[in-house]
mmCIF file of C-alpha atoms in Angstrom:
data_model
loop_
_atom_site.group_PDB
_atom_site.id
_atom_site.type_symbol
_atom_site.label_atom_id
_atom_site.label_comp_id
_atom_site.label_asym_id
_atom_site.label_seq_id
_atom_site.Cartn_x
_atom_site.Cartn_y
_atom_site.Cartn_z
ATOM 1 C CA UNK A 667 0.619 -3.925 -4.246
ATOM 2 C CA UNK A 668 1.686 -4.957 -0.811
ATOM 3 C CA UNK A 669 -0.596 -7.305 1.068
ATOM 4 C CA UNK A 670 -0.610 -8.537 4.637
ATOM 5 C CA UNK A 671 -2.295 -11.791 5.609
ATOM 6 C CA UNK A 672 -3.245 -13.027 9.061
ATOM 7 C CA UNK A 673 -4.583 -16.534 8.641
ATOM 8 C CA UNK A 674 -5.869 -17.004 12.201
ATOM 9 C CA UNK A 675 -9.143 -15.113 12.700
ATOM 10 C CA UNK A 676 -9.396 -16.199 16.339
ATOM 11 C CA UNK A 677 -7.187 -17.762 18.983
ATOM 12 C CA UNK A 678 -7.727 -18.668 22.597
ATOM 13 C CA UNK A 679 -5.224 -19.699 25.276
ATOM 14 C CA UNK A 680 -5.064 -20.056 29.040
ATOM 15 C CA UNK A 681 -3.512 -17.380 31.180
ATOM 16 C CA UNK A 682 0.275 -17.719 31.577
ATOM 17 C CA UNK A 683 0.611 -19.742 28.384
ATOM 18 C CA UNK A 684 2.662 -18.644 25.402
ATOM 19 C CA UNK A 685 0.852 -17.859 22.175
ATOM 20 C CA UNK A 686 2.099 -17.098 18.679
ATOM 21 C CA UNK A 687 0.153 -15.069 16.134
ATOM 22 C CA UNK A 688 0.991 -15.498 12.466
ATOM 23 C CA UNK A 689 1.463 -12.869 9.792
ATOM 24 C CA UNK A 690 2.723 -13.127 6.247
ATOM 25 C CA UNK A 691 3.198 -10.333 3.754
ATOM 26 C CA UNK A 692 3.910 -9.886 0.107
ATOM 27 C CA UNK A 693 6.275 -7.266 -1.254
ATOM 28 C CA UNK A 694 8.992 -6.935 -3.851
ATOM 29 C CA UNK A 695 10.766 -4.252 -1.864
ATOM 30 C CA UNK A 696 13.860 -4.772 0.187
ATOM 31 C CA UNK A 697 13.506 -1.965 2.699
ATOM 32 C CA UNK A 698 10.311 -1.931 4.736
ATOM 33 C CA UNK A 699 8.898 -1.930 8.239
ATOM 34 C CA UNK A 700 6.545 -4.259 10.044
ATOM 35 C CA UNK A 701 4.374 -3.645 13.060
ATOM 36 C CA UNK A 702 2.041 -5.361 15.468
ATOM 37 C CA UNK A 703 -0.836 -3.328 16.859
ATOM 38 C CA UNK A 704 -3.133 -4.290 19.707
ATOM 39 C CA UNK A 705 -6.769 -3.230 19.800
ATOM 40 C CA UNK A 706 -8.396 -4.028 23.166
ATOM 41 C CA UNK A 707 -12.171 -3.824 23.679
ATOM 42 C CA UNK A 708 -11.758 -0.088 24.224
ATOM 43 C CA UNK A 709 -10.957 0.059 20.462
ATOM 44 C CA UNK A 710 -7.805 2.079 21.077
ATOM 45 C CA UNK A 711 -4.991 1.144 18.666
ATOM 46 C CA UNK A 712 -1.782 0.500 20.579
ATOM 47 C CA UNK A 713 1.599 -0.133 18.972
ATOM 48 C CA UNK A 714 3.062 -3.326 20.406
ATOM 49 C CA UNK A 715 6.262 -3.796 18.456
ATOM 50 C CA UNK A 716 8.092 -2.595 15.366
ATOM 51 C CA UNK A 717 10.634 -4.335 13.121
ATOM 52 C CA UNK A 718 12.868 -2.859 10.456
ATOM 53 C CA UNK A 719 13.465 -5.260 7.586
ATOM 54 C CA UNK A 720 17.158 -4.469 7.296
ATOM 55 C CA UNK A 721 17.736 -5.495 10.909
ATOM 56 C CA UNK A 722 18.286 -9.206 11.303
ATOM 57 C CA UNK A 723 17.761 -9.161 15.046
ATOM 58 C CA UNK A 724 14.216 -9.866 16.113
ATOM 59 C CA UNK A 725 12.531 -7.043 18.028
ATOM 60 C CA UNK A 726 11.411 -7.616 21.612
ATOM 61 C CA UNK A 727 9.319 -5.568 24.038
ATOM 62 C CA UNK A 728 9.033 -7.190 27.450
ATOM 63 C CA UNK A 729 6.750 -10.231 27.012
ATOM 64 C CA UNK A 730 6.276 -9.545 23.304
ATOM 65 C CA UNK A 731 8.746 -10.716 20.683
ATOM 66 C CA UNK A 732 8.685 -11.339 16.971
ATOM 67 C CA UNK A 733 10.047 -14.023 14.711
ATOM 68 C CA UNK A 734 10.983 -12.180 11.537
ATOM 69 C CA UNK A 735 11.783 -14.465 8.612
ATOM 70 C CA UNK A 736 12.578 -12.144 5.700
ATOM 71 C CA UNK A 737 13.053 -14.824 3.064
ATOM 72 C CA UNK A 738 9.765 -16.443 3.976
ATOM 73 C CA UNK A 739 8.062 -13.029 4.355
ATOM 74 C CA UNK A 740 6.796 -14.051 7.741
ATOM 75 C CA UNK A 741 6.420 -11.879 10.848
ATOM 76 C CA UNK A 742 4.889 -13.723 13.795
ATOM 77 C CA UNK A 743 4.231 -12.284 17.254
ATOM 78 C CA UNK A 744 4.950 -14.315 20.379
ATOM 79 C CA UNK A 745 3.339 -13.364 23.659
ATOM 80 C CA UNK A 746 4.949 -15.039 26.645
ATOM 81 C CA UNK A 747 3.315 -15.507 30.033
ATOM 82 C CA UNK A 748 0.013 -14.273 28.618
ATOM 83 C CA UNK A 749 -2.183 -12.116 30.830
ATOM 84 C CA UNK A 750 -5.898 -11.378 30.858
ATOM 85 C CA UNK A 751 -5.107 -7.844 29.687
ATOM 86 C CA UNK A 752 -3.640 -9.263 26.490
ATOM 87 C CA UNK A 753 -7.151 -10.109 25.325
ATOM 88 C CA UNK A 754 -7.566 -7.987 22.193
ATOM 89 C CA UNK A 755 -7.620 -7.901 18.432
ATOM 90 C CA UNK A 756 -4.090 -7.933 17.046
ATOM 91 C CA UNK A 757 -3.208 -6.444 13.694
ATOM 92 C CA UNK A 758 -0.044 -6.956 11.688
ATOM 93 C CA UNK A 759 0.888 -3.959 9.524
ATOM 94 C CA UNK A 760 3.420 -3.045 6.836
ATOM 95 C CA UNK A 761 4.883 0.087 5.349
ATOM 96 C CA UNK A 762 7.774 0.830 3.034
ATOM 97 C CA UNK A 763 9.955 3.673 1.886
ATOM 98 C CA UNK A 764 9.079 3.291 -1.780
ATOM 99 C CA UNK A 765 5.407 4.029 -1.223
ATOM 100 C CA UNK A 766 6.477 7.092 0.689
ATOM 101 C CA UNK A 767 5.869 5.358 3.984
ATOM 102 C CA UNK A 768 2.667 7.358 4.142
ATOM 103 C CA UNK A 769 0.311 4.615 5.051
ATOM 104 C CA UNK A 770 0.112 1.387 6.946
ATOM 105 C CA UNK A 771 -1.200 -1.699 5.189
ATOM 106 C CA UNK A 772 -2.984 -3.855 7.746
ATOM 107 C CA UNK A 773 -3.807 -7.513 7.919
ATOM 108 C CA UNK A 774 -7.281 -8.816 8.685
ATOM 109 C CA UNK A 775 -6.616 -9.144 12.403
ATOM 110 C CA UNK A 776 -6.544 -12.001 14.916
ATOM 111 C CA UNK A 777 -8.903 -11.937 17.867
ATOM 112 C CA UNK A 778 -6.994 -13.285 20.874
ATOM 113 C CA UNK A 779 -8.744 -14.346 24.056
ATOM 114 C CA UNK A 780 -6.822 -15.110 27.230
ATOM 115 C CA UNK A 781 -8.864 -17.349 29.527
ATOM 116 C CA UNK A 782 -8.435 -17.350 33.321
ATOM 117 C CA UNK B 3 -2.318 15.274 27.405
ATOM 118 C CA UNK B 4 -1.293 14.416 23.842
ATOM 119 C CA UNK B 5 -4.266 12.967 22.071
ATOM 120 C CA UNK B 6 -6.347 12.566 18.944
ATOM 121 C CA UNK B 7 -10.042 13.167 19.451
ATOM 122 C CA UNK B 8 -12.910 12.134 17.234
ATOM 123 C CA UNK B 9 -16.543 13.128 17.311
ATOM 124 C CA UNK B 10 -19.011 11.641 17.423
ATOM 125 C CA UNK B 11 -17.983 8.293 18.878
ATOM 126 C CA UNK B 12 -21.190 6.669 17.688
ATOM 127 C CA UNK B 13 -23.518 7.716 14.908
ATOM 128 C CA UNK B 14 -26.584 6.147 13.349
ATOM 129 C CA UNK B 15 -27.853 7.873 10.246
ATOM 130 C CA UNK B 16 -29.882 7.246 7.117
ATOM 131 C CA UNK B 17 -28.837 6.874 3.509
ATOM 132 C CA UNK B 18 -28.129 10.162 1.776
ATOM 133 C CA UNK B 19 -27.957 12.403 4.832
ATOM 134 C CA UNK B 20 -24.670 14.299 4.764
ATOM 135 C CA UNK B 21 -22.468 13.898 7.812
ATOM 136 C CA UNK B 22 -19.082 14.968 9.101
ATOM 137 C CA UNK B 23 -16.836 13.114 11.503
ATOM 138 C CA UNK B 24 -14.385 15.463 13.133
ATOM 139 C CA UNK B 25 -10.784 14.684 14.038
ATOM 140 C CA UNK B 26 -8.523 16.934 16.046
ATOM 141 C CA UNK B 27 -4.996 16.530 17.403
ATOM 142 C CA UNK B 28 -3.148 18.692 19.921
ATOM 143 C CA UNK B 29 0.405 17.629 19.108
ATOM 144 C CA UNK B 30 1.135 19.987 16.196
ATOM 145 C CA UNK B 31 1.444 16.981 13.900
ATOM 146 C CA UNK B 32 1.847 17.549 10.189
ATOM 147 C CA UNK B 33 0.479 14.188 9.074
ATOM 148 C CA UNK B 34 -3.087 13.019 9.551
ATOM 149 C CA UNK B 35 -5.043 10.187 8.001
ATOM 150 C CA UNK B 36 -8.330 8.338 8.067
ATOM 151 C CA UNK B 37 -8.834 4.574 8.126
ATOM 152 C CA UNK B 38 -11.910 2.414 8.129
ATOM 153 C CA UNK B 39 -12.018 -0.931 9.892
ATOM 154 C CA UNK B 40 -14.247 -3.733 8.667
ATOM 155 C CA UNK B 41 -14.458 -7.351 9.872
ATOM 156 C CA UNK B 42 -12.166 -9.619 7.906
ATOM 157 C CA UNK B 43 -10.539 -6.690 6.127
ATOM 158 C CA UNK B 44 -8.540 -4.984 8.843
ATOM 159 C CA UNK B 45 -7.939 -1.260 8.549
ATOM 160 C CA UNK B 46 -7.788 0.434 5.162
ATOM 161 C CA UNK B 47 -6.649 3.977 4.501
ATOM 162 C CA UNK B 48 -9.250 6.386 3.115
ATOM 163 C CA UNK B 49 -7.377 9.698 2.826
ATOM 164 C CA UNK B 50 -4.279 11.263 4.252
ATOM 165 C CA UNK B 51 -2.821 14.734 4.603
ATOM 166 C CA UNK B 52 0.838 15.663 4.736
ATOM 167 C CA UNK B 53 0.144 19.225 5.856
ATOM 168 C CA UNK B 54 -2.356 22.069 5.679
ATOM 169 C CA UNK B 55 -4.116 22.177 2.304
ATOM 170 C CA UNK B 56 -2.321 18.978 1.190
ATOM 171 C CA UNK B 57 -4.501 15.888 0.969
ATOM 172 C CA UNK B 58 -4.330 12.703 -1.060
ATOM 173 C CA UNK B 59 -6.317 9.548 -1.635
ATOM 174 C CA UNK B 60 -5.635 6.332 0.176
ATOM 175 C CA UNK B 61 -6.842 2.915 -0.862
ATOM 176 C CA UNK B 62 -10.608 3.381 -0.452
ATOM 177 C CA UNK B 63 -11.482 7.061 -1.048
ATOM 178 C CA UNK B 64 -14.749 6.581 -2.945
ATOM 179 C CA UNK B 65 -17.684 8.262 -1.228
ATOM 180 C CA UNK B 66 -15.540 10.341 1.116
ATOM 181 C CA UNK B 67 -14.138 13.852 1.196
ATOM 182 C CA UNK B 68 -11.644 15.490 3.501
ATOM 183 C CA UNK B 69 -10.246 18.928 4.108
ATOM 184 C CA UNK B 70 -7.229 20.274 5.979
ATOM 185 C CA UNK B 71 -7.723 23.966 6.545
ATOM 186 C CA UNK B 72 -6.011 23.966 9.911
ATOM 187 C CA UNK B 73 -3.119 21.857 11.084
ATOM 188 C CA UNK B 74 -4.974 20.389 14.036
ATOM 189 C CA UNK B 75 -8.212 19.371 12.261
ATOM 190 C CA UNK B 76 -8.909 16.797 9.578
ATOM 191 C CA UNK B 77 -12.656 16.196 9.151
ATOM 192 C CA UNK B 78 -14.052 13.279 7.187
ATOM 193 C CA UNK B 79 -17.105 14.151 5.124
ATOM 194 C CA UNK B 80 -19.667 11.740 3.748
ATOM 195 C CA UNK B 81 -21.743 13.745 1.282
ATOM 196 C CA UNK B 82 -24.302 10.998 0.643
ATOM 197 C CA UNK B 83 -23.715 8.073 2.983
ATOM 198 C CA UNK B 84 -24.684 4.591 1.882
ATOM 199 C CA UNK B 85 -25.047 1.370 3.902
ATOM 200 C CA UNK B 86 -21.692 0.077 2.618
ATOM 201 C CA UNK B 87 -20.051 2.903 4.545
ATOM 202 C CA UNK B 88 -21.199 1.377 7.805
ATOM 203 C CA UNK B 89 -17.889 0.848 9.546
ATOM 204 C CA UNK B 90 -15.546 1.770 12.367
ATOM 205 C CA UNK B 91 -13.505 4.840 11.482
ATOM 206 C CA UNK B 92 -10.142 5.846 12.901
ATOM 207 C CA UNK B 93 -8.246 9.072 12.583
ATOM 208 C CA UNK B 94 -4.484 8.952 13.081
ATOM 209 C CA UNK B 95 -1.723 11.533 13.243
ATOM 210 C CA UNK B 96 2.047 11.640 13.409
ATOM 211 C CA UNK B 97 4.760 14.248 13.489
ATOM 212 C CA UNK B 98 5.680 13.795 9.826
ATOM 213 C CA UNK B 99 4.441 11.624 6.996
ATOM 214 C CA UNK B 100 6.972 8.889 7.616
ATOM 215 C CA UNK B 101 4.837 6.275 9.291
ATOM 216 C CA UNK B 102 7.744 3.843 9.314
ATOM 217 C CA UNK B 103 9.573 5.802 11.991
ATOM 218 C CA UNK B 104 7.031 8.209 13.462
ATOM 219 C CA UNK B 105 4.686 6.924 16.120
ATOM 220 C CA UNK B 106 1.124 6.886 14.860
ATOM 221 C CA UNK B 107 -1.389 8.257 17.345
ATOM 222 C CA UNK B 108 -4.860 6.879 16.777
ATOM 223 C CA UNK B 109 -8.132 8.393 17.832
ATOM 224 C CA UNK B 110 -10.704 6.389 19.818
ATOM 225 C CA UNK B 111 -12.736 5.461 16.737
ATOM 226 C CA UNK B 112 -16.187 6.393 15.433
ATOM 227 C CA UNK B 113 -18.756 3.660 14.960
ATOM 228 C CA UNK B 114 -20.958 4.687 12.010
ATOM 229 C CA UNK B 115 -24.130 2.898 11.000
ATOM 230 C CA UNK B 116 -25.921 3.925 7.804
ATOM 231 C CA UNK B 117 -29.456 2.575 7.510
#
């Protein structure tokens, strides 16, 4: 079974700093997809970024970028120029074609606090 | 506005008292699913539905039931709630069942406490 591990339960940085959240996963499949979701205090789940495993280029969305290391099964999220509004719980998630891509497997989450 | 709604948003109940958490989407999505979120465990899928009258178990279906009689609604039923079902519940929907490529729309969550 696929598993997703986020080893940092909590992180805290100063506003405008860069922060990197870690995520590792375990799968024997070759074709899969990885995601980072943001959950602010409002509890709404917001898709931050998506990466397809067959694409070598790392995905970027404005201040958010990933470092996808397929061989190491690592998928970290970098937030540049962090803002107070980035304060949230961040979840790494995985899905694959073989399991019908019908569910997301989530990590435990990392609670990120941006301090003024 | 495209959205997934859940009701109630908060619920405190007692062990054994049947309850239903409703989920409705207005986007004509075929796929709907339920997740529960627990500290240190992230979100885990309970049930999902690929279309009307088609439902299947996720990773943690024990103690839950679902139905999909209409495309827009996917209620989560707890026939006899127990304290270990105290959790934050999310409903999600997408156009098709391919969560790898279809944007997942999540509801606002339902905080359930079972005493």
